[in-house]
PDB file of N, CA and C in Angstrom:
ATOM      1  N   MET A  21      11.521   8.069 -11.552  1.00 35.00           N
ATOM      2  CA  MET A  21      10.465   8.061 -12.529  1.00 35.00           C
ATOM      3  C   MET A  21       9.242   7.370 -11.921  1.00 35.00           C
ATOM      4  N   PHE A  22       8.097   7.974 -12.055  1.00 41.00           N
ATOM      5  CA  PHE A  22       6.840   7.437 -11.539  1.00 41.00           C
ATOM      6  C   PHE A  22       6.113   6.748 -12.681  1.00 41.00           C
ATOM      7  N   VAL A  23       6.058   5.429 -12.639  1.00 41.00           N
ATOM      8  CA  VAL A  23       5.398   4.668 -13.694  1.00 41.00           C
ATOM      9  C   VAL A  23       4.420   3.710 -13.035  1.00 41.00           C
ATOM     10  N   CYS A  24       3.170   3.799 -13.414  1.00 50.00           N
ATOM     11  CA  CYS A  24       2.202   2.860 -12.857  1.00 50.00           C
ATOM     12  C   CYS A  24       1.309   2.354 -13.968  1.00 50.00           C
ATOM     13  N   PHE A  25       0.621   1.280 -13.687  1.00 48.00           N
ATOM     14  CA  PHE A  25      -0.333   0.773 -14.657  1.00 48.00           C
ATOM     15  C   PHE A  25      -1.653   0.538 -13.951  1.00 48.00           C
ATOM     16  N   LEU A  26      -2.700   0.782 -14.667  1.00 50.00           N
ATOM     17  CA  LEU A  26      -4.041   0.578 -14.145  1.00 50.00           C
ATOM     18  C   LEU A  26      -4.757  -0.296 -15.143  1.00 50.00           C
ATOM     19  N   CYS A  27      -5.165  -1.451 -14.709  1.00 47.00           N
ATOM     20  CA  CYS A  27      -5.834  -2.387 -15.587  1.00 47.00           C
ATOM     21  C   CYS A  27      -7.050  -2.918 -14.841  1.00 47.00           C
ATOM     22  N   ASP A  28      -8.206  -2.489 -15.251  1.00 48.00           N
ATOM     23  CA  ASP A  28      -9.438  -2.871 -14.589  1.00 48.00           C
ATOM     24  C   ASP A  28      -9.401  -2.518 -13.108  1.00 48.00           C
ATOM     25  N   LYS A  29      -9.126  -3.499 -12.290  1.00 58.00           N
ATOM     26  CA  LYS A  29      -9.231  -3.304 -10.847  1.00 58.00           C
ATOM     27  C   LYS A  29      -7.903  -3.504 -10.136  1.00 58.00           C
ATOM     28  N   VAL A  30      -6.807  -3.296 -10.874  1.00 59.00           N
ATOM     29  CA  VAL A  30      -5.473  -3.519 -10.325  1.00 59.00           C
ATOM     30  C   VAL A  30      -4.625  -2.275 -10.557  1.00 59.00           C
ATOM     31  N   LEU A  31      -3.974  -1.804  -9.519  1.00 68.00           N
ATOM     32  CA  LEU A  31      -3.035  -0.691  -9.650  1.00 68.00           C
ATOM     33  C   LEU A  31      -1.689  -1.187  -9.171  1.00 68.00           C
ATOM     34  N   GLY A  32      -0.686  -1.078 -10.023  1.00 66.00           N
ATOM     35  CA  GLY A  32       0.647  -1.539  -9.667  1.00 66.00           C
ATOM     36  C   GLY A  32       1.655  -0.422  -9.833  1.00 66.00           C
ATOM     37  N   GLN A  33       2.747  -0.549  -9.147  1.00 57.00           N
ATOM     38  CA  GLN A  33       3.781   0.491  -9.171  1.00 57.00           C
ATOM     39  C   GLN A  33       5.143  -0.166  -9.303  1.00 57.00           C
ATOM     40  N   PHE A  34       5.931   0.324 -10.226  1.00 55.00           N
ATOM     41  CA  PHE A  34       7.285  -0.182 -10.348  1.00 55.00           C
ATOM     42  C   PHE A  34       8.122   0.291  -9.177  1.00 55.00           C
ATOM     43  N   ARG A  35       9.094  -0.505  -8.820  1.00 64.00           N
ATOM     44  CA  ARG A  35       9.904  -0.286  -7.629  1.00 64.00           C
ATOM     45  C   ARG A  35      10.690   1.020  -7.639  1.00 64.00           C
ATOM     46  N   ARG A  36      10.895   1.538  -6.443  1.00 68.00           N
ATOM     47  CA  ARG A  36      11.796   2.651  -6.151  1.00 68.00           C
ATOM     48  C   ARG A  36      11.325   4.003  -6.676  1.00 68.00           C
ATOM     49  N   ALA A  37      10.039   4.188  -6.863  1.00 75.00           N
ATOM     50  CA  ALA A  37       9.599   5.416  -7.506  1.00 75.00           C
ATOM     51  C   ALA A  37       8.802   6.362  -6.621  1.00 75.00           C
ATOM     52  N   ILE A  38       8.237   5.911  -5.530  1.00 85.00           N
ATOM     53  CA  ILE A  38       7.248   6.736  -4.861  1.00 85.00           C
ATOM     54  C   ILE A  38       7.814   7.553  -3.707  1.00 85.00           C
ATOM     55  N   GLY A  39       8.146   6.949  -2.607  1.00 91.00           N
ATOM     56  CA  GLY A  39       8.553   7.686  -1.414  1.00 91.00           C
ATOM     57  C   GLY A  39       7.334   8.255  -0.694  1.00 91.00           C
ATOM     58  N   ASP A  40       7.583   8.929   0.417  1.00 94.00           N
ATOM     59  CA  ASP A  40       6.500   9.413   1.275  1.00 94.00           C
ATOM     60  C   ASP A  40       5.661  10.513   0.631  1.00 94.00           C
ATOM     61  N   ASP A  41       6.290  11.440  -0.071  1.00 93.00           N
ATOM     62  CA  ASP A  41       5.545  12.565  -0.648  1.00 93.00           C
ATOM     63  C   ASP A  41       4.534  12.112  -1.693  1.00 93.00           C
ATOM     64  N   ILE A  42       4.956  11.248  -2.591  1.00 90.00           N
ATOM     65  CA  ILE A  42       4.036  10.785  -3.634  1.00 90.00           C
ATOM     66  C   ILE A  42       3.011   9.825  -3.037  1.00 90.00           C
ATOM     67  N   ALA A  43       3.386   9.054  -2.017  1.00 92.00           N
ATOM     68  CA  ALA A  43       2.410   8.197  -1.331  1.00 92.00           C
ATOM     69  C   ALA A  43       1.283   9.040  -0.751  1.00 92.00           C
ATOM     70  N   ALA A  44       1.629  10.198  -0.187  1.00 94.00           N
ATOM     71  CA  ALA A  44       0.618  11.098   0.369  1.00 94.00           C
ATOM     72  C   ALA A  44      -0.287  11.646  -0.729  1.00 94.00           C
ATOM     73  N   GLU A  45       0.283  11.982  -1.877  1.00 92.00           N
ATOM     74  CA  GLU A  45      -0.529  12.474  -2.997  1.00 92.00           C
ATOM     75  C   GLU A  45      -1.418  11.370  -3.554  1.00 92.00           C
ATOM     76  N   LEU A  46      -0.875  10.166  -3.670  1.00 90.00           N
ATOM     77  CA  LEU A  46      -1.665   9.030  -4.147  1.00 90.00           C
ATOM     78  C   LEU A  46      -2.837   8.772  -3.218  1.00 90.00           C
ATOM     79  N   SER A  47      -2.607   8.866  -1.941  1.00 93.00           N
ATOM     80  CA  SER A  47      -3.655   8.629  -0.954  1.00 93.00           C
ATOM     81  C   SER A  47      -4.852   9.559  -1.177  1.00 93.00           C
ATOM     82  N   LYS A  48      -4.577  10.790  -1.546  1.00 93.00           N
ATOM     83  CA  LYS A  48      -5.648  11.766  -1.781  1.00 93.00           C
ATOM     84  C   LYS A  48      -6.510  11.407  -2.984  1.00 93.00           C
ATOM     85  N   GLU A  49      -5.973  10.602  -3.900  1.00 90.00           N
ATOM     86  CA  GLU A  49      -6.690  10.256  -5.125  1.00 90.00           C
ATOM     87  C   GLU A  49      -7.312   8.862  -5.098  1.00 90.00           C
ATOM     88  N   LEU A  50      -7.014   8.067  -4.095  1.00 91.00           N
ATOM     89  CA  LEU A  50      -7.510   6.689  -4.062  1.00 91.00           C
ATOM     90  C   LEU A  50      -9.035   6.605  -4.034  1.00 91.00           C
ATOM     91  N   PHE A  51      -9.699   7.618  -3.508  1.00 89.00           N
ATOM     92  CA  PHE A  51     -11.166   7.581  -3.460  1.00 89.00           C
ATOM     93  C   PHE A  51     -11.752   7.462  -4.857  1.00 89.00           C
ATOM     94  N   ARG A  52     -11.028   7.890  -5.872  1.00 88.00           N
ATOM     95  CA  ARG A  52     -11.490   7.797  -7.264  1.00 88.00           C
ATOM     96  C   ARG A  52     -11.468   6.364  -7.787  1.00 88.00           C
ATOM     97  N   LEU A  53     -10.784   5.491  -7.078  1.00 88.00           N
ATOM     98  CA  LEU A  53     -10.617   4.097  -7.502  1.00 88.00           C
ATOM     99  C   LEU A  53     -11.404   3.166  -6.582  1.00 88.00           C
ATOM    100  N   SER A  54     -12.644   3.486  -6.360  1.00 87.00           N
ATOM    101  CA  SER A  54     -13.446   2.762  -5.370  1.00 87.00           C
ATOM    102  C   SER A  54     -13.614   1.276  -5.680  1.00 87.00           C
ATOM    103  N   GLN A  55     -13.403   0.865  -6.919  1.00 90.00           N
ATOM    104  CA  GLN A  55     -13.536  -0.540  -7.281  1.00 90.00           C
ATOM    105  C   GLN A  55     -12.211  -1.296  -7.274  1.00 90.00           C
ATOM    106  N   LEU A  56     -11.150  -0.625  -6.854  1.00 90.00           N
ATOM    107  CA  LEU A  56      -9.823  -1.234  -6.847  1.00 90.00           C
ATOM    108  C   LEU A  56      -9.804  -2.469  -5.952  1.00 90.00           C
ATOM    109  N   GLN A  57      -9.286  -3.572  -6.481  1.00 92.00           N
ATOM    110  CA  GLN A  57      -9.218  -4.814  -5.725  1.00 92.00           C
ATOM    111  C   GLN A  57      -7.794  -5.191  -5.330  1.00 92.00           C
ATOM    112  N   LYS A  58      -6.810  -4.709  -6.092  1.00 92.00           N
ATOM    113  CA  LYS A  58      -5.419  -5.067  -5.815  1.00 92.00           C
ATOM    114  C   LYS A  58      -4.550  -3.826  -5.965  1.00 92.00           C
ATOM    115  N   LEU A  59      -3.710  -3.574  -4.947  1.00 92.00           N
ATOM    116  CA  LEU A  59      -2.793  -2.444  -4.952  1.00 92.00           C
ATOM    117  C   LEU A  59      -1.404  -2.957  -4.600  1.00 92.00           C
ATOM    118  N   ASN A  60      -0.446  -2.715  -5.489  1.00 91.00           N
ATOM    119  CA  ASN A  60       0.924  -3.171  -5.291  1.00 91.00           C
ATOM    120  C   ASN A  60       1.841  -1.961  -5.233  1.00 91.00           C
ATOM    121  N   LEU A  61       2.381  -1.701  -4.072  1.00 92.00           N
ATOM    122  CA  LEU A  61       3.330  -0.598  -3.862  1.00 92.00           C
ATOM    123  C   LEU A  61       4.624  -1.119  -3.252  1.00 92.00           C
ATOM    124  N   GLU A  62       5.020  -2.323  -3.636  1.00 91.00           N
ATOM    125  CA  GLU A  62       6.235  -2.933  -3.104  1.00 91.00           C
ATOM    126  C   GLU A  62       7.474  -2.138  -3.495  1.00 91.00           C
ATOM    127  N   GLY A  63       8.407  -2.065  -2.573  1.00 90.00           N
ATOM    128  CA  GLY A  63       9.729  -1.519  -2.844  1.00 90.00           C
ATOM    129  C   GLY A  63       9.743  -0.083  -3.317  1.00 90.00           C
ATOM    130  N   ASN A  64       8.995   0.787  -2.676  1.00 90.00           N
ATOM    131  CA  ASN A  64       8.888   2.163  -3.141  1.00 90.00           C
ATOM    132  C   ASN A  64       9.361   3.203  -2.137  1.00 90.00           C
ATOM    133  N   ARG A  65      10.229   2.806  -1.237  1.00 92.00           N
ATOM    134  CA  ARG A  65      10.818   3.738  -0.264  1.00 92.00           C
ATOM    135  C   ARG A  65       9.764   4.452   0.584  1.00 92.00           C
ATOM    136  N   ILE A  66       8.682   3.772   0.843  1.00 94.00           N
ATOM    137  CA  ILE A  66       7.639   4.329   1.704  1.00 94.00           C
ATOM    138  C   ILE A  66       8.036   4.081   3.149  1.00 94.00           C
ATOM    139  N   ARG A  67       7.994   5.139   3.946  1.00 95.00           N
ATOM    140  CA  ARG A  67       8.349   5.077   5.361  1.00 95.00           C
ATOM    141  C   ARG A  67       7.087   5.262   6.208  1.00 95.00           C
ATOM    142  N   ASP A  68       7.261   5.431   7.486  1.00 96.00           N
ATOM    143  CA  ASP A  68       6.123   5.577   8.392  1.00 96.00           C
ATOM    144  C   ASP A  68       5.204   6.730   8.001  1.00 96.00           C
ATOM    145  N   ALA A  69       5.781   7.862   7.617  1.00 97.00           N
ATOM    146  CA  ALA A  69       4.958   9.017   7.238  1.00 97.00           C
ATOM    147  C   ALA A  69       4.111   8.715   5.999  1.00 97.00           C
ATOM    148  N   GLY A  70       4.686   8.032   5.033  1.00 97.00           N
ATOM    149  CA  GLY A  70       3.945   7.654   3.833  1.00 97.00           C
ATOM    150  C   GLY A  70       2.861   6.638   4.138  1.00 97.00           C
ATOM    151  N   ALA A  71       3.163   5.695   5.024  1.00 97.00           N
ATOM    152  CA  ALA A  71       2.169   4.692   5.425  1.00 97.00           C
ATOM    153  C   ALA A  71       0.998   5.360   6.140  1.00 97.00           C
ATOM    154  N   ALA A  72       1.296   6.327   6.991  1.00 97.00           N
ATOM    155  CA  ALA A  72       0.233   7.048   7.701  1.00 97.00           C
ATOM    156  C   ALA A  72      -0.651   7.799   6.719  1.00 97.00           C
ATOM    157  N   ALA A  73      -0.030   8.420   5.718  1.00 97.00           N
ATOM    158  CA  ALA A  73      -0.810   9.139   4.701  1.00 97.00           C
ATOM    159  C   ALA A  73      -1.643   8.173   3.873  1.00 97.00           C
ATOM    160  N   LEU A  74      -1.059   7.053   3.479  1.00 96.00           N
ATOM    161  CA  LEU A  74      -1.788   6.052   2.683  1.00 96.00           C
ATOM    162  C   LEU A  74      -2.989   5.496   3.438  1.00 96.00           C
ATOM    163  N   SER A  75      -2.860   5.381   4.723  1.00 96.00           N
ATOM    164  CA  SER A  75      -3.921   4.814   5.546  1.00 96.00           C
ATOM    165  C   SER A  75      -5.260   5.495   5.301  1.00 96.00           C
ATOM    166  N   LYS A  76      -5.241   6.801   5.172  1.00 96.00           N
ATOM    167  CA  LYS A  76      -6.482   7.565   4.965  1.00 96.00           C
ATOM    168  C   LYS A  76      -7.140   7.218   3.638  1.00 96.00           C
ATOM    169  N   GLY A  77      -6.351   7.072   2.590  1.00 96.00           N
ATOM    170  CA  GLY A  77      -6.895   6.717   1.284  1.00 96.00           C
ATOM    171  C   GLY A  77      -7.318   5.267   1.200  1.00 96.00           C
ATOM    172  N   LEU A  78      -6.542   4.390   1.834  1.00 97.00           N
ATOM    173  CA  LEU A  78      -6.874   2.965   1.811  1.00 97.00           C
ATOM    174  C   LEU A  78      -8.231   2.704   2.452  1.00 97.00           C
ATOM    175  N   ALA A  79      -8.581   3.485   3.447  1.00 97.00           N
ATOM    176  CA  ALA A  79      -9.856   3.304   4.144  1.00 97.00           C
ATOM    177  C   ALA A  79     -11.048   3.470   3.211  1.00 97.00           C
ATOM    178  N   LYS A  80     -10.857   4.116   2.084  1.00 95.00           N
ATOM    179  CA  LYS A  80     -11.943   4.360   1.127  1.00 95.00           C
ATOM    180  C   LYS A  80     -12.056   3.268   0.062  1.00 95.00           C
ATOM    181  N   LEU A  81     -11.165   2.291   0.099  1.00 95.00           N
ATOM    182  CA  LEU A  81     -11.145   1.230  -0.917  1.00 95.00           C
ATOM    183  C   LEU A  81     -11.914   0.002  -0.432  1.00 95.00           C
ATOM    184  N   SER A  82     -13.208   0.100  -0.415  1.00 95.00           N
ATOM    185  CA  SER A  82     -14.042  -0.956   0.163  1.00 95.00           C
ATOM    186  C   SER A  82     -13.957  -2.288  -0.578  1.00 95.00           C
ATOM    187  N   GLN A  83     -13.477  -2.284  -1.821  1.00 95.00           N
ATOM    188  CA  GLN A  83     -13.367  -3.519  -2.602  1.00 95.00           C
ATOM    189  C   GLN A  83     -11.967  -4.130  -2.572  1.00 95.00           C
ATOM    190  N   LEU A  84     -11.040  -3.507  -1.841  1.00 95.00           N
ATOM    191  CA  LEU A  84      -9.652  -3.965  -1.822  1.00 95.00           C
ATOM    192  C   LEU A  84      -9.545  -5.354  -1.215  1.00 95.00           C
ATOM    193  N   GLN A  85      -8.880  -6.252  -1.959  1.00 95.00           N
ATOM    194  CA  GLN A  85      -8.694  -7.630  -1.511  1.00 95.00           C
ATOM    195  C   GLN A  85      -7.227  -7.966  -1.279  1.00 95.00           C
ATOM    196  N   HIS A  86      -6.331  -7.258  -1.963  1.00 95.00           N
ATOM    197  CA  HIS A  86      -4.905  -7.589  -1.929  1.00 95.00           C
ATOM    198  C   HIS A  86      -4.106  -6.292  -1.834  1.00 95.00           C
ATOM    199  N   LEU A  87      -3.255  -6.185  -0.819  1.00 95.00           N
ATOM    200  CA  LEU A  87      -2.404  -5.013  -0.635  1.00 95.00           C
ATOM    201  C   LEU A  87      -0.973  -5.476  -0.428  1.00 95.00           C
ATOM    202  N   SER A  88      -0.073  -4.997  -1.288  1.00 93.00           N
ATOM    203  CA  SER A  88       1.347  -5.339  -1.191  1.00 93.00           C
ATOM    204  C   SER A  88       2.147  -4.086  -0.875  1.00 93.00           C
ATOM    205  N   LEU A  89       2.759  -4.081   0.293  1.00 94.00           N
ATOM    206  CA  LEU A  89       3.611  -2.974   0.724  1.00 94.00           C
ATOM    207  C   LEU A  89       4.986  -3.474   1.146  1.00 94.00           C
ATOM    208  N   GLY A  90       5.341  -4.663   0.736  1.00 92.00           N
ATOM    209  CA  GLY A  90       6.614  -5.243   1.122  1.00 92.00           C
ATOM    210  C   GLY A  90       7.806  -4.466   0.599  1.00 92.00           C
ATOM    211  N   ALA A  91       8.958  -4.710   1.193  1.00 91.00           N
ATOM    212  CA  ALA A  91      10.234  -4.116   0.797  1.00 91.00           C
ATOM    213  C   ALA A  91      10.202  -2.589   0.836  1.00 91.00           C
ATOM    214  N   ASN A  92       9.479  -2.046   1.780  1.00 93.00           N
ATOM    215  CA  ASN A  92       9.481  -0.614   2.054  1.00 93.00           C
ATOM    216  C   ASN A  92      10.150  -0.406   3.408  1.00 93.00           C
ATOM    217  N   HIS A  93      10.104   0.793   3.930  1.00 93.00           N
ATOM    218  CA  HIS A  93      10.732   1.097   5.218  1.00 93.00           C
ATOM    219  C   HIS A  93       9.652   1.463   6.228  1.00 93.00           C
ATOM    220  N   ILE A  94       8.679   0.591   6.344  1.00 95.00           N
ATOM    221  CA  ILE A  94       7.551   0.814   7.249  1.00 95.00           C
ATOM    222  C   ILE A  94       7.842   0.093   8.562  1.00 95.00           C
ATOM    223  N   GLY A  95       7.909   0.840   9.636  1.00 93.00           N
ATOM    224  CA  GLY A  95       8.173   0.278  10.946  1.00 93.00           C
ATOM    225  C   GLY A  95       6.900   0.131  11.749  1.00 93.00           C
ATOM    226  N   PRO A  96       7.014  -0.133  13.027  1.00 93.00           N
ATOM    227  CA  PRO A  96       5.846  -0.340  13.885  1.00 93.00           C
ATOM    228  C   PRO A  96       4.892   0.853  13.913  1.00 93.00           C
ATOM    229  N   ILE A  97       5.417   2.063  13.864  1.00 94.00           N
ATOM    230  CA  ILE A  97       4.547   3.248  13.886  1.00 94.00           C
ATOM    231  C   ILE A  97       3.719   3.312  12.606  1.00 94.00           C
ATOM    232  N   GLY A  98       4.362   3.123  11.469  1.00 94.00           N
ATOM    233  CA  GLY A  98       3.647   3.122  10.192  1.00 94.00           C
ATOM    234  C   GLY A  98       2.645   1.986  10.103  1.00 94.00           C
ATOM    235  N   ALA A  99       3.013   0.811  10.615  1.00 93.00           N
ATOM    236  CA  ALA A  99       2.093  -0.330  10.598  1.00 93.00           C
ATOM    237  C   ALA A  99       0.870  -0.052  11.457  1.00 93.00           C
ATOM    238  N   ALA A 100       1.071   0.598  12.595  1.00 93.00           N
ATOM    239  CA  ALA A 100      -0.067   0.947  13.459  1.00 93.00           C
ATOM    240  C   ALA A 100      -1.000   1.920  12.746  1.00 93.00           C
ATOM    241  N   GLU A 101      -0.433   2.880  12.015  1.00 95.00           N
ATOM    242  CA  GLU A 101      -1.254   3.819  11.255  1.00 95.00           C
ATOM    243  C   GLU A 101      -1.996   3.111  10.129  1.00 95.00           C
ATOM    244  N   LEU A 102      -1.317   2.205   9.445  1.00 94.00           N
ATOM    245  CA  LEU A 102      -1.963   1.429   8.381  1.00 94.00           C
ATOM    246  C   LEU A 102      -3.154   0.641   8.913  1.00 94.00           C
ATOM    247  N   SER A 103      -3.001   0.078  10.085  1.00 94.00           N
ATOM    248  CA  SER A 103      -4.075  -0.751  10.642  1.00 94.00           C
ATOM    249  C   SER A 103      -5.362   0.047  10.826  1.00 94.00           C
ATOM    250  N   LYS A 104      -5.230   1.335  11.086  1.00 95.00           N
ATOM    251  CA  LYS A 104      -6.420   2.174  11.227  1.00 95.00           C
ATOM    252  C   LYS A 104      -7.191   2.259   9.917  1.00 95.00           C
ATOM    253  N   GLY A 105      -6.486   2.394   8.819  1.00 95.00           N
ATOM    254  CA  GLY A 105      -7.132   2.482   7.518  1.00 95.00           C
ATOM    255  C   GLY A 105      -7.654   1.157   7.018  1.00 95.00           C
ATOM    256  N   LEU A 106      -7.024   0.073   7.441  1.00 96.00           N
ATOM    257  CA  LEU A 106      -7.417  -1.249   6.959  1.00 96.00           C
ATOM    258  C   LEU A 106      -8.519  -1.884   7.808  1.00 96.00           C
ATOM    259  N   ALA A 107      -8.774  -1.356   8.970  1.00 95.00           N
ATOM    260  CA  ALA A 107      -9.699  -1.971   9.931  1.00 95.00           C
ATOM    261  C   ALA A 107     -11.094  -2.224   9.349  1.00 95.00           C
ATOM    262  N   GLY A 108     -11.581  -1.340   8.510  1.00 94.00           N
ATOM    263  CA  GLY A 108     -12.939  -1.489   7.982  1.00 94.00           C
ATOM    264  C   GLY A 108     -13.022  -2.186   6.637  1.00 94.00           C
ATOM    265  N   LEU A 109     -11.904  -2.699   6.140  1.00 96.00           N
ATOM    266  CA  LEU A 109     -11.897  -3.327   4.818  1.00 96.00           C
ATOM    267  C   LEU A 109     -12.200  -4.822   4.941  1.00 96.00           C
ATOM    268  N   SER A 110     -13.471  -5.140   4.936  1.00 96.00           N
ATOM    269  CA  SER A 110     -13.901  -6.516   5.193  1.00 96.00           C
ATOM    270  C   SER A 110     -13.518  -7.491   4.083  1.00 96.00           C
ATOM    271  N   LEU A 111     -13.220  -7.016   2.877  1.00 97.00           N
ATOM    272  CA  LEU A 111     -12.862  -7.899   1.772  1.00 97.00           C
ATOM    273  C   LEU A 111     -11.357  -8.163   1.662  1.00 97.00           C
ATOM    274  N   LEU A 112     -10.554  -7.447   2.455  1.00 97.00           N
ATOM    275  CA  LEU A 112      -9.106  -7.628   2.393  1.00 97.00           C
ATOM    276  C   LEU A 112      -8.744  -9.045   2.814  1.00 97.00           C
ATOM    277  N   GLN A 113      -8.081  -9.755   1.906  1.00 96.00           N
ATOM    278  CA  GLN A 113      -7.709 -11.142   2.155  1.00 96.00           C
ATOM    279  C   GLN A 113      -6.200 -11.336   2.268  1.00 96.00           C
ATOM    280  N   HIS A 114      -5.450 -10.436   1.657  1.00 95.00           N
ATOM    281  CA  HIS A 114      -4.002 -10.639   1.570  1.00 95.00           C
ATOM    282  C   HIS A 114      -3.272  -9.324   1.830  1.00 95.00           C
ATOM    283  N   LEU A 115      -2.332  -9.353   2.752  1.00 93.00           N
ATOM    284  CA  LEU A 115      -1.535  -8.178   3.099  1.00 93.00           C
ATOM    285  C   LEU A 115      -0.072  -8.585   3.129  1.00 93.00           C
ATOM    286  N   ASP A 116       0.738  -7.939   2.275  1.00 92.00           N
ATOM    287  CA  ASP A 116       2.178  -8.200   2.240  1.00 92.00           C
ATOM    288  C   ASP A 116       2.919  -7.060   2.904  1.00 92.00           C
ATOM    289  N   LEU A 117       3.671  -7.375   3.939  1.00 91.00           N
ATOM    290  CA  LEU A 117       4.571  -6.424   4.590  1.00 91.00           C
ATOM    291  C   LEU A 117       5.955  -7.056   4.739  1.00 91.00           C
ATOM    292  N   TYR A 118       6.309  -7.951   3.824  1.00 90.00           N
ATOM    293  CA  TYR A 118       7.590  -8.646   3.932  1.00 90.00           C
ATOM    294  C   TYR A 118       8.739  -7.658   3.762  1.00 90.00           C
ATOM    295  N   GLU A 119       9.819  -7.942   4.435  1.00 89.00           N
ATOM    296  CA  GLU A 119      11.048  -7.148   4.372  1.00 89.00           C
ATOM    297  C   GLU A 119      10.825  -5.663   4.622  1.00 89.00           C
ATOM    298  N   CYS A 120       9.847  -5.319   5.430  1.00 87.00           N
ATOM    299  CA  CYS A 120       9.686  -3.931   5.855  1.00 87.00           C
ATOM    300  C   CYS A 120      10.588  -3.736   7.054  1.00 87.00           C
ATOM    301  N   ASP A 121      11.381  -2.691   7.014  1.00 76.00           N
ATOM    302  CA  ASP A 121      12.296  -2.459   8.120  1.00 76.00           C
ATOM    303  C   ASP A 121      12.131  -1.034   8.619  1.00 76.00           C
ATOM    304  N   GLY A 122      11.884  -0.946   9.878  1.00 57.00           N
ATOM    305  CA  GLY A 122      11.752   0.365  10.503  1.00 57.00           C
ATOM    306  C   GLY A 122      12.626   0.411  11.734  1.00 57.00           C
ATOM    307  N   ALA A 123      12.306   1.281  12.613  1.00 39.00           N
ATOM    308  CA  ALA A 123      13.101   1.442  13.830  1.00 39.00           C
ATOM    309  C   ALA A 123      13.119   0.163  14.660  1.00 39.00           C
ATOM    310  N   GLY A 124      12.094  -0.659  14.499  1.00 41.00           N
ATOM    311  CA  GLY A 124      12.011  -1.887  15.267  1.00 41.00           C
ATOM    312  C   GLY A 124      12.766  -3.049  14.656  1.00 41.00           C
ATOM    313  N   GLY A 125      13.473  -2.832  13.552  1.00 41.00           N
ATOM    314  CA  GLY A 125      14.220  -3.898  12.914  1.00 41.00           C
ATOM    315  C   GLY A 125      13.460  -4.469  11.731  1.00 41.00           C
ATOM    316  N   ALA A 126      14.058  -5.419  11.076  1.00 42.00           N
ATOM    317  CA  ALA A 126      13.474  -5.999   9.864  1.00 42.00           C
ATOM    318  C   ALA A 126      12.260  -6.848  10.202  1.00 42.00           C
ATOM    319  N   TRP A 127      11.256  -6.725   9.362  1.00 44.00           N
ATOM    320  CA  TRP A 127      10.049  -7.541   9.497  1.00 44.00           C
ATOM    321  C   TRP A 127      10.059  -8.571   8.387  1.00 44.00           C
ATOM    322  N   ASP A 128       9.391  -9.642   8.601  1.00 44.00           N
ATOM    323  CA  ASP A 128       9.151 -10.603   7.541  1.00 44.00           C
ATOM    324  C   ASP A 128       7.708 -11.025   7.670  1.00 44.00           C
ATOM    325  N   ARG A 129       6.829 -10.331   6.970  1.00 45.00           N
ATOM    326  CA  ARG A 129       5.383 -10.579   7.090  1.00 45.00           C
ATOM    327  C   ARG A 129       4.793 -10.823   5.716  1.00 45.00           C
ATOM    328  N   HIS A 130       4.100 -11.888   5.590  1.00 44.00           N
ATOM    329  CA  HIS A 130       3.367 -12.218   4.378  1.00 44.00           C
ATOM    330  C   HIS A 130       2.211 -13.070   4.887  1.00 44.00           C
ATOM    331  N   GLN A 131       1.033 -12.527   4.856  1.00 47.00           N
ATOM    332  CA  GLN A 131      -0.050 -13.272   5.485  1.00 47.00           C
ATOM    333  C   GLN A 131      -1.375 -13.069   4.789  1.00 47.00           C
ATOM    334  N   THR A 132      -2.236 -13.975   5.065  1.00 48.00           N
ATOM    335  CA  THR A 132      -3.619 -13.855   4.649  1.00 48.00           C
ATOM    336  C   THR A 132      -4.399 -13.402   5.864  1.00 48.00           C
ATOM    337  N   VAL A 133      -5.223 -12.388   5.686  1.00 49.00           N
ATOM    338  CA  VAL A 133      -5.970 -11.847   6.817  1.00 49.00           C
ATOM    339  C   VAL A 133      -7.406 -12.305   6.800  1.00 49.00           C
TER     340      VAL A 133
END
């Protein structure tokens, strides 16, 4: 079940609902949320392919300050793709990639950028 909430400048997603296909579709629509400041996609079975797709949409979120992608299956390849989309986001202050596990093993990342 895909359940999300949008409240002012925050978009959140309940766990275990998205996966790579819906992440790719969400990415195509993120440009409509240009004022989004916080995006929470924790625990949604997003893998490297979904992270790569999200990267394109995230690049359009110039007001994004907080991104949570923890507890997904994003490995080094997906993280490298994400970095391309996040590179121009000068307001991004917080990035969660805790418990992301990919081909490179489990990650434990929770940082302020």
